Tab-separated table of C-alpha atoms and ligand atoms in Angstrom:
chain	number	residue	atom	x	y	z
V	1	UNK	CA	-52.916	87.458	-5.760
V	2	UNK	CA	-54.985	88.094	-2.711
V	3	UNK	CA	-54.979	84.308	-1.883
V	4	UNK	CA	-51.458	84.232	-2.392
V	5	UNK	CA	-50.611	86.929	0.171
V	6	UNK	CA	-53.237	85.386	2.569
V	7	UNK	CA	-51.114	82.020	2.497
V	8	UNK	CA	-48.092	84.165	2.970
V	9	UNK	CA	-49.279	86.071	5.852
V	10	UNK	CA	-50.831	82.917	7.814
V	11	UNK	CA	-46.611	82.090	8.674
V	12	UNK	CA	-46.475	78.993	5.644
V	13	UNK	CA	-44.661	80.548	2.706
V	14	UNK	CA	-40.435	79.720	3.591
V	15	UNK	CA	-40.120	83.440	2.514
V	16	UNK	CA	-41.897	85.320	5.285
V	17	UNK	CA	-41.515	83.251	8.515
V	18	UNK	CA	-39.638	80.652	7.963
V	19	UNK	CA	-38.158	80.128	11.941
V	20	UNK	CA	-41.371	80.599	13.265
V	21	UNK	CA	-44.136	78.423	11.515
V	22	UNK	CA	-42.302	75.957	9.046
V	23	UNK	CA	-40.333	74.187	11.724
V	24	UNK	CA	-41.522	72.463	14.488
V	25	UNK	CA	-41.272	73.584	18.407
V	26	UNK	CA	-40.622	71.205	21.368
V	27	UNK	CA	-43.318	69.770	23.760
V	28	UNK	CA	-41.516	68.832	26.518
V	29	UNK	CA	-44.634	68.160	28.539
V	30	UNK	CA	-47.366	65.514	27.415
V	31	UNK	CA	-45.871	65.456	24.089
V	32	UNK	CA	-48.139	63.428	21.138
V	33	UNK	CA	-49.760	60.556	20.575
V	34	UNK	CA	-50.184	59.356	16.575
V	35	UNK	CA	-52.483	57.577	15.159
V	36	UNK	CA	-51.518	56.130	12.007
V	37	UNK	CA	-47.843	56.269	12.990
V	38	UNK	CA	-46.699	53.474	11.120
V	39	UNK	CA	-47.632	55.180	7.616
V	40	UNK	CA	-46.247	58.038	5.072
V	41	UNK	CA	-47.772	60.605	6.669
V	42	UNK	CA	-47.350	59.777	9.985
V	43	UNK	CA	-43.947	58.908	10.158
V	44	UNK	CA	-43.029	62.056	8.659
V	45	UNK	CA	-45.034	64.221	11.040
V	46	UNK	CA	-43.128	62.097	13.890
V	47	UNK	CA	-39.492	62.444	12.002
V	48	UNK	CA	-39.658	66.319	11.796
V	49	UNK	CA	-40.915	66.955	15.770
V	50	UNK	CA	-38.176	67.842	18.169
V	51	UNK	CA	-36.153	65.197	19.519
V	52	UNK	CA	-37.096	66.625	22.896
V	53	UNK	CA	-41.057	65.919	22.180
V	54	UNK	CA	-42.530	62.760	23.847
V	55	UNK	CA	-44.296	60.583	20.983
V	56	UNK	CA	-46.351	57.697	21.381
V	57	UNK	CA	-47.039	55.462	18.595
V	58	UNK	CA	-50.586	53.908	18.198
V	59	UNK	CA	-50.030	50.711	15.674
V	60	UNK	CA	-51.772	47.558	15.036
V	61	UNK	CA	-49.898	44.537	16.276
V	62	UNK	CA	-49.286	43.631	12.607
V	63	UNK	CA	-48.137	47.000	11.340
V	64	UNK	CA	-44.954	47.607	9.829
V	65	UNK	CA	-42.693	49.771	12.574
V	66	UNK	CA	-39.827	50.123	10.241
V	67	UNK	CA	-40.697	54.020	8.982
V	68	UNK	CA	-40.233	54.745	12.694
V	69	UNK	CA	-36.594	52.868	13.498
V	70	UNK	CA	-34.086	55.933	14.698
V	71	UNK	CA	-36.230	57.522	16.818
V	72	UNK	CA	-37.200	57.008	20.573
V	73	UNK	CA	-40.851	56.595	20.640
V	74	UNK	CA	-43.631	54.801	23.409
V	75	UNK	CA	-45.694	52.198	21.368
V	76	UNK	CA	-49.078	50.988	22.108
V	77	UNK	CA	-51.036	48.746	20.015
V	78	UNK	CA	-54.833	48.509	18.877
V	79	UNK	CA	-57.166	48.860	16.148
V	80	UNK	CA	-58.655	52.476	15.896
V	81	UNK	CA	-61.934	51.338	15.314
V	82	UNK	CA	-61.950	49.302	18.541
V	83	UNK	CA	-62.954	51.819	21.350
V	84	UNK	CA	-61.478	50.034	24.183
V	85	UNK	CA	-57.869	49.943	22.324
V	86	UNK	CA	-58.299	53.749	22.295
V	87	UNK	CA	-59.773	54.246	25.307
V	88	UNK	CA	-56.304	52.490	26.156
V	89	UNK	CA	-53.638	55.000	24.496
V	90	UNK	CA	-54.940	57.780	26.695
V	91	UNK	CA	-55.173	55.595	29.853
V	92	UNK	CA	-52.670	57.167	32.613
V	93	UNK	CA	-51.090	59.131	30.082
V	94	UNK	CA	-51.351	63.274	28.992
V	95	UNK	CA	-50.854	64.429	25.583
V	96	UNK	CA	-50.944	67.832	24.032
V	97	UNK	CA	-51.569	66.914	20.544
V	98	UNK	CA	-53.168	64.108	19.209
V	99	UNK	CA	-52.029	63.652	15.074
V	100	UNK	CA	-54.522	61.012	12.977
V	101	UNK	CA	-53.264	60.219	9.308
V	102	UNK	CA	-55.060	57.128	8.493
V	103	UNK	CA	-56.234	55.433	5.331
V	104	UNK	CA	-58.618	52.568	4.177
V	105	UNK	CA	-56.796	49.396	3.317
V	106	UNK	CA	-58.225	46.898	0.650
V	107	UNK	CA	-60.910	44.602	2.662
V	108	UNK	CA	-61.199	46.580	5.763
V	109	UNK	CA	-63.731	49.061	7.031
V	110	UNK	CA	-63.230	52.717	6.316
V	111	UNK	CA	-61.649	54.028	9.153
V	112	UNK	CA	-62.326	57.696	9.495
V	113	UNK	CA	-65.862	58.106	10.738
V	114	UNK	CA	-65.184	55.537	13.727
V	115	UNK	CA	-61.747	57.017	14.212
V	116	UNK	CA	-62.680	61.011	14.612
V	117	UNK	CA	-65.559	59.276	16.874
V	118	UNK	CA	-63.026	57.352	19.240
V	119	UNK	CA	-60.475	59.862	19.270
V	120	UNK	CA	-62.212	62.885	19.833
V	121	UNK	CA	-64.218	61.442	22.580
V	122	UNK	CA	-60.745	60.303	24.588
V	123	UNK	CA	-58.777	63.101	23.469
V	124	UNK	CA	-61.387	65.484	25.036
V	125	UNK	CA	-62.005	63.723	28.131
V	126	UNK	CA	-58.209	63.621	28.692
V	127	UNK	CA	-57.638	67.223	28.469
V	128	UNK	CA	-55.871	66.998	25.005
V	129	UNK	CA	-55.501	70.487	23.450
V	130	UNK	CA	-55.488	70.293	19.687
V	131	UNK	CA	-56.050	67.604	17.546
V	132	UNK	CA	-54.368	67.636	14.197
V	133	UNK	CA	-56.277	65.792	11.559
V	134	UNK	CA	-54.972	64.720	7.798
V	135	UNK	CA	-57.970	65.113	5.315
V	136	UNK	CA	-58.533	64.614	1.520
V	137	UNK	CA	-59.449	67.985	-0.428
V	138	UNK	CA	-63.085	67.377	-1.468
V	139	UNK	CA	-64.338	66.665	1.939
V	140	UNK	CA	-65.768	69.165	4.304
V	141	UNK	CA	-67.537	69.716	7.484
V	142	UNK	CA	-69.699	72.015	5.323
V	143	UNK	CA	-71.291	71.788	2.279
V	144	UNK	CA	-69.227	70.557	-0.629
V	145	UNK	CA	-69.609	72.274	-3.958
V	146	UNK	CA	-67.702	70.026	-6.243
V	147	UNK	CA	-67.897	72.689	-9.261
V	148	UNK	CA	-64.955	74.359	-6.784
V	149	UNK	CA	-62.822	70.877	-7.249
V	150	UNK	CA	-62.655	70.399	-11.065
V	151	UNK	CA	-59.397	68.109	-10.037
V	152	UNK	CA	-61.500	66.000	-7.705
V	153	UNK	CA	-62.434	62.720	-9.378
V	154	UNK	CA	-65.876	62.446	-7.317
V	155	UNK	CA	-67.290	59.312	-9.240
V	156	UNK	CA	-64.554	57.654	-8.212
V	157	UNK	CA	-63.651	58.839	-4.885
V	158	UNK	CA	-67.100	60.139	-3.814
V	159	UNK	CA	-68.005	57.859	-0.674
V	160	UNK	CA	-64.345	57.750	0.396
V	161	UNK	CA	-64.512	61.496	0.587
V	162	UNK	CA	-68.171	61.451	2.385
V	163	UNK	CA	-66.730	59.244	4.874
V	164	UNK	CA	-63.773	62.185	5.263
V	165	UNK	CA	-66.512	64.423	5.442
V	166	UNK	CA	-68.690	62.929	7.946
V	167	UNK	CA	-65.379	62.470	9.857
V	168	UNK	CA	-64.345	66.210	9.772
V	169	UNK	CA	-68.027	67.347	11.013
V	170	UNK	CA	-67.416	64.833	13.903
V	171	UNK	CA	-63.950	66.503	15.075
V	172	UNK	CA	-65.128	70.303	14.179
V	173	UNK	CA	-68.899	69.527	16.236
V	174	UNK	CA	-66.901	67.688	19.003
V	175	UNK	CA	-65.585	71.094	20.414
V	176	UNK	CA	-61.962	70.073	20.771
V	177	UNK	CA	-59.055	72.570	19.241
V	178	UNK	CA	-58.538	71.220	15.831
V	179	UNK	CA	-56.109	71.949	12.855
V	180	UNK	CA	-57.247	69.745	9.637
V	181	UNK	CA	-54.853	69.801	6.881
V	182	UNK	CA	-56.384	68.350	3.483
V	183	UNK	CA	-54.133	66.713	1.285
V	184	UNK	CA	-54.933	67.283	-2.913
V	185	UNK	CA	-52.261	64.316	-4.516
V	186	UNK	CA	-49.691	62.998	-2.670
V	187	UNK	CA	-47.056	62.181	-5.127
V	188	UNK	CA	-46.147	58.457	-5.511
V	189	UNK	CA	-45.548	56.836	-8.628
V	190	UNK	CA	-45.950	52.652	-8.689
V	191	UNK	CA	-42.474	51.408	-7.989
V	192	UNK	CA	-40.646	54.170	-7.471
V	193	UNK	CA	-39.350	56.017	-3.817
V	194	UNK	CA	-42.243	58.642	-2.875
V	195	UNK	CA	-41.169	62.646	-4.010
V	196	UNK	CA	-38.182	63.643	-1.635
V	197	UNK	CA	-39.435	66.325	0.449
V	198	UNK	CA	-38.641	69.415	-1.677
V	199	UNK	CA	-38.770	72.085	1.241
V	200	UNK	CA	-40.957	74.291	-0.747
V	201	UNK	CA	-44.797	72.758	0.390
V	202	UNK	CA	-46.975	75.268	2.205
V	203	UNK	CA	-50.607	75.784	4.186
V	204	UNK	CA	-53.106	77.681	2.672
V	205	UNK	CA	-55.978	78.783	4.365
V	206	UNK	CA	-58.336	79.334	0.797
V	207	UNK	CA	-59.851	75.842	0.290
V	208	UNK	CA	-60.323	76.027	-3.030
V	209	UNK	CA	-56.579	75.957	-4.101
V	210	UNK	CA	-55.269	72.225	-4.644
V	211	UNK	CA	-51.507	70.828	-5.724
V	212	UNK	CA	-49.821	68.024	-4.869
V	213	UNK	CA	-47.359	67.692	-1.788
V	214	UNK	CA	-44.613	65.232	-0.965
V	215	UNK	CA	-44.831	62.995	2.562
V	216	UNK	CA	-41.724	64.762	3.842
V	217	UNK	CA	-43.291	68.232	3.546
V	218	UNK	CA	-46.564	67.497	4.487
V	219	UNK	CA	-44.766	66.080	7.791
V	220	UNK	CA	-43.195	69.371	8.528
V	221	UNK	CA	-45.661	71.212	7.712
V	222	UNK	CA	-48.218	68.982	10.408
V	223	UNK	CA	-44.967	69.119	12.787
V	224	UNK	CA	-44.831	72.869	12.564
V	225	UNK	CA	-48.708	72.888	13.591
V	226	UNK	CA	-48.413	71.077	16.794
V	227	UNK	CA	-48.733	73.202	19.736
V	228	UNK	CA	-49.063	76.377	17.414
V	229	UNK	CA	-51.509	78.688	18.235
V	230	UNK	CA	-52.062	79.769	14.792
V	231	UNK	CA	-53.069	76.488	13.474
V	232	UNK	CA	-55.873	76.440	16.156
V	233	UNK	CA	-59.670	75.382	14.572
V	234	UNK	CA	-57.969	76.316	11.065
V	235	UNK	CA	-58.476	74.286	7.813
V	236	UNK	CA	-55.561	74.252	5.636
V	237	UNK	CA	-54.449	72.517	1.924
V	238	UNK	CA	-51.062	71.434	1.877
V	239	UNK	CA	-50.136	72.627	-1.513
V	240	UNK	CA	-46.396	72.722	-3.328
V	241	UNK	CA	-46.082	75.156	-6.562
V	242	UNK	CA	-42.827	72.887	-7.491
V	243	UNK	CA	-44.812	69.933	-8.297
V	244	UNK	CA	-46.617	71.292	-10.660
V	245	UNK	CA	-45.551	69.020	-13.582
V	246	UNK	CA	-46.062	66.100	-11.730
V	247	UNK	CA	-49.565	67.011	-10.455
V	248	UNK	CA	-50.771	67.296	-13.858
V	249	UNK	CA	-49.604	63.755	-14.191
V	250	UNK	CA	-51.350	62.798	-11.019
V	251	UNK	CA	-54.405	64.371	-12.052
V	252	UNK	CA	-54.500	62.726	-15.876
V	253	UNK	CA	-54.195	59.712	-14.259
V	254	UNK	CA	-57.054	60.112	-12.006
V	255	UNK	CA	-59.425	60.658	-14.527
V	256	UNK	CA	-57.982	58.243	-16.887
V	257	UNK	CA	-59.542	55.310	-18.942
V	258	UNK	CA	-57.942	52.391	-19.793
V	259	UNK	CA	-58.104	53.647	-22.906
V	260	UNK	CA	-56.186	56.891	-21.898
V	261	UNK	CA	-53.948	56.000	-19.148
V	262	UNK	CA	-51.505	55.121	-21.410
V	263	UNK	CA	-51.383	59.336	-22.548
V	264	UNK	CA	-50.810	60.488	-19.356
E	301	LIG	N1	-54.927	62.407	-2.602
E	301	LIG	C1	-53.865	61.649	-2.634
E	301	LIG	O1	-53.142	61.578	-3.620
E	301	LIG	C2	-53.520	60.855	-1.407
E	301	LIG	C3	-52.577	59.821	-1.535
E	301	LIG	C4	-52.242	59.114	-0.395
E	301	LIG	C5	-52.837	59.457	0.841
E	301	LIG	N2	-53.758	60.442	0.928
E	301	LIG	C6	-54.386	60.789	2.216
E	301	LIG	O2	-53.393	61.062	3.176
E	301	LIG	C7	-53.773	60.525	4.437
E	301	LIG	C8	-52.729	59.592	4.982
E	301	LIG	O3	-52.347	58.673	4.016
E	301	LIG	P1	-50.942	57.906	4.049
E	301	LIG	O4	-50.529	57.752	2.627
E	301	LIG	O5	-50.034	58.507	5.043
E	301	LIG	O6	-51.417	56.481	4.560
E	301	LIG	P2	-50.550	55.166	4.777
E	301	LIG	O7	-49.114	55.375	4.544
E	301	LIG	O8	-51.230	54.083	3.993
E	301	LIG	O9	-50.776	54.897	6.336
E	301	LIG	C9	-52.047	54.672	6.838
E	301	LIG	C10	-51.956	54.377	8.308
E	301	LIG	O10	-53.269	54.107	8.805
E	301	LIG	C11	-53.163	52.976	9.673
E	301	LIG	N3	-54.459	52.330	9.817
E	301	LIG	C12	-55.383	52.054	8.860
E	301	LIG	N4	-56.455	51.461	9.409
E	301	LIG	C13	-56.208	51.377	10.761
E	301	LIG	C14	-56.920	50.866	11.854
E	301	LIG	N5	-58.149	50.302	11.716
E	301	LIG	N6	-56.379	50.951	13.094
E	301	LIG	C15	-55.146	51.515	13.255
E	301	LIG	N7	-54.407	52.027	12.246
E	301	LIG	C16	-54.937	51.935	11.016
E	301	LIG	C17	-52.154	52.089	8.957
E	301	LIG	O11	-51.711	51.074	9.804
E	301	LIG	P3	-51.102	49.693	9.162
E	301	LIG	O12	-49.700	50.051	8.798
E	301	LIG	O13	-51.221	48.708	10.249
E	301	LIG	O14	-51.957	49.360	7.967
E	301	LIG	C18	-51.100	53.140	8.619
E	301	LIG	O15	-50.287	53.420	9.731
E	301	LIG	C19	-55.124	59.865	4.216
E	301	LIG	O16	-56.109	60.783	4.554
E	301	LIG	C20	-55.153	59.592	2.761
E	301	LIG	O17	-56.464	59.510	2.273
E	301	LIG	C21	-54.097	61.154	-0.183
C-alpha cells in the first residue's frame, strides 16, 4: 500500500497528476539528442515529445530510419562505441537532454559500458543537463540482491545485466543529472505488432516492483521526464498493472525449457 501511494505521489499514476508529469513539456531551446533513435524505445520517446522540441537523431549509417518518418528531426550518424562519432553529435551543438535506449545485437559488442562512457563524458563537457538512461531491472549502480528479483532470469541474462550495471555506476559516478528508468518485460510476442500503448504504464520509485510495459508507454513516460525536475538523479521501473496476464506469459517463457515452453 505504502509503495503504491509513493508511486502515486512521485506525479506517475494518470489519477493524481495526469497534466503535469505523464505528458511531455516543450524544449524550445537545445532540445535532445537520442541515442538509439532508430529503435522501440527510442522512437517512442521521440514520437511523444512536443512538436516544438528540437531532436537530433544519432543512427548508424545502416540503421533502419523508418520508426522515425513523420517527424522533423536533425540526423547524425556513428557508432556509439566509436568516441570520435560521439564526440561528433555534440560538436557545435547544445542539448538539454540526452535519451540512450540501446541494445546488444547478435555478433556485436555490448554496447552499454562504452556507451554511458562516451556519452557521459560529451554530454558533461557540453553543458547537457540531464541524461535519461533506459535500463533492465536487475542491474544497479549498487549492490544487486537477486533474492529481490525472483522474475529475473539471472543464469540467463546475468552478464547482460552486469554490463547494465557497470553502465549505470558509470552515469550515476559521472556527476551529470540523471533519470534511469529500468524496464522489467517489454511485451513483444514473435510475429505479432508490439502491445499498443495502453495509457495506463507508470514510474515507480521502489525498485523492487517489476511488470511489463508496452514501447508506447514507456516513450511517454521517458518523454514526460525530459526537462522535469522531478525525474532529476531518480531511478524508476516502468511498470503497467494492465499487463498483468501477459507478463506472466513473459515471465514463463523466460524461465522455460524446451521441454516447458510449450506450457506457457
Ligand atoms: N526486459 C525486456 O523484456 C526487454 C525487451 C526489450 C528491450 N529491453 C531493454 O530496453 C532497452 C531498449 O531496447 P529496445 O527494444 O528499444 O531496442 P531496439 O528496438 O532493438 O533498439 C536498439 C537501438 O540501439 C541501437 N544500437 C545498438 N548498438 C549500437 C551502436 N553500437 N551504435 C549506435 N546505435 C546502436 C540500434 O541501432 P540499429 O537500428 O542500427 O541496430 C537501435 O536504434 C534496452 O535496455 C533493452 O535491454 C528489455
Amino acid at each position: 500500500m505504502f509503495a503504491r501511494r509513493r508511486a502515486l505521489a512521485i506525479g506517475f499514476g494518470a489519477a493524481i497528476a495526469p497534466a503535469i508529469l505523464s505528458t511531455a513539456r516543450a524544449q524550445t531551446t537545445g532540445g535532445v539528442l537520442v541515442f538509439g533513435a532508430s529503435g522501440s524505445s527510442g522512437s517512442e520517446f521521440i514520437k511523444h515529445l512536443p512538436a516544438t522540441t528540437p531532436v537530433t537523431a544519432f543512427v548508424r549509417p545502416t540503421s533502419n530510419r523508418d520508426r522515425l518518418s513523420g517527424r522533423e528531426v536533425t540526423f547524425v550518424t556513428g557508432d556509439v562505441l566509436n568516441v570520435a562519432d560521439v564526440a561528433k553529435a555534440f560538436d557545435g551543438r547544445s542539448f538539454n537532454t540526452v535519451f540512450v535506449a540501446l541494445q546488444s545485437r547478435r555478433g556485436e559488442p555490448n554496447p552499454y559500458v562504452g556507451a554511458a562512457r562516451n556519452i557521459t563524458t560529451y554530454a558533461k563537457a557540453n553543458g547537457v543537463t540531464q541524461i535519461i538512461w533506459i535500463g533492465q531491472v536487475g542491474s544497479s549502480a549498487t549492490t544487486v540482491n537477486q533474492a529481490d528479483y525472483p522474475d529475473i532470469n539471472f543464469k540467463l541474462f546475468g552478464e547482460t545485466l552486469e554490463f547494465m550495471s557497470a553502465a549505470e555506476r558509470i552515469i550515476v559516478e559521472s556527476g551529470m543529472p540523471y533519470t534511469i528508468i529500468r524496464v522489467g518485460a517489454i511485451i513483444v510476442e514473435r510475429g505479432k505488432p508490439p502491445q499498443p500503448e495502453t495509457g495506463q504504464g507508470r514510474l515507480v520509485d521502489d525498485v523492487k516492483q517489476m511488470g511489463a510495459i508496452a514501447y508506447g508507454d514507456l516513450g511517454r513516460l521517458a518523454a514526460a521526464c525530459a526537462g522535469n525536475k522531478a525525474c532529476i538523479n531518480k531511478t524508476f521501473h516502468a511498470l503497467d498493472d494492465t499487463l498483468s496476464a501477459q507478463y506472466k506469459h513473459w515471465r514463463c517463457r523466460r524461465f522455460a525449457t524446451p521441454e516447458t515452453i510449450d506450457a506457457c
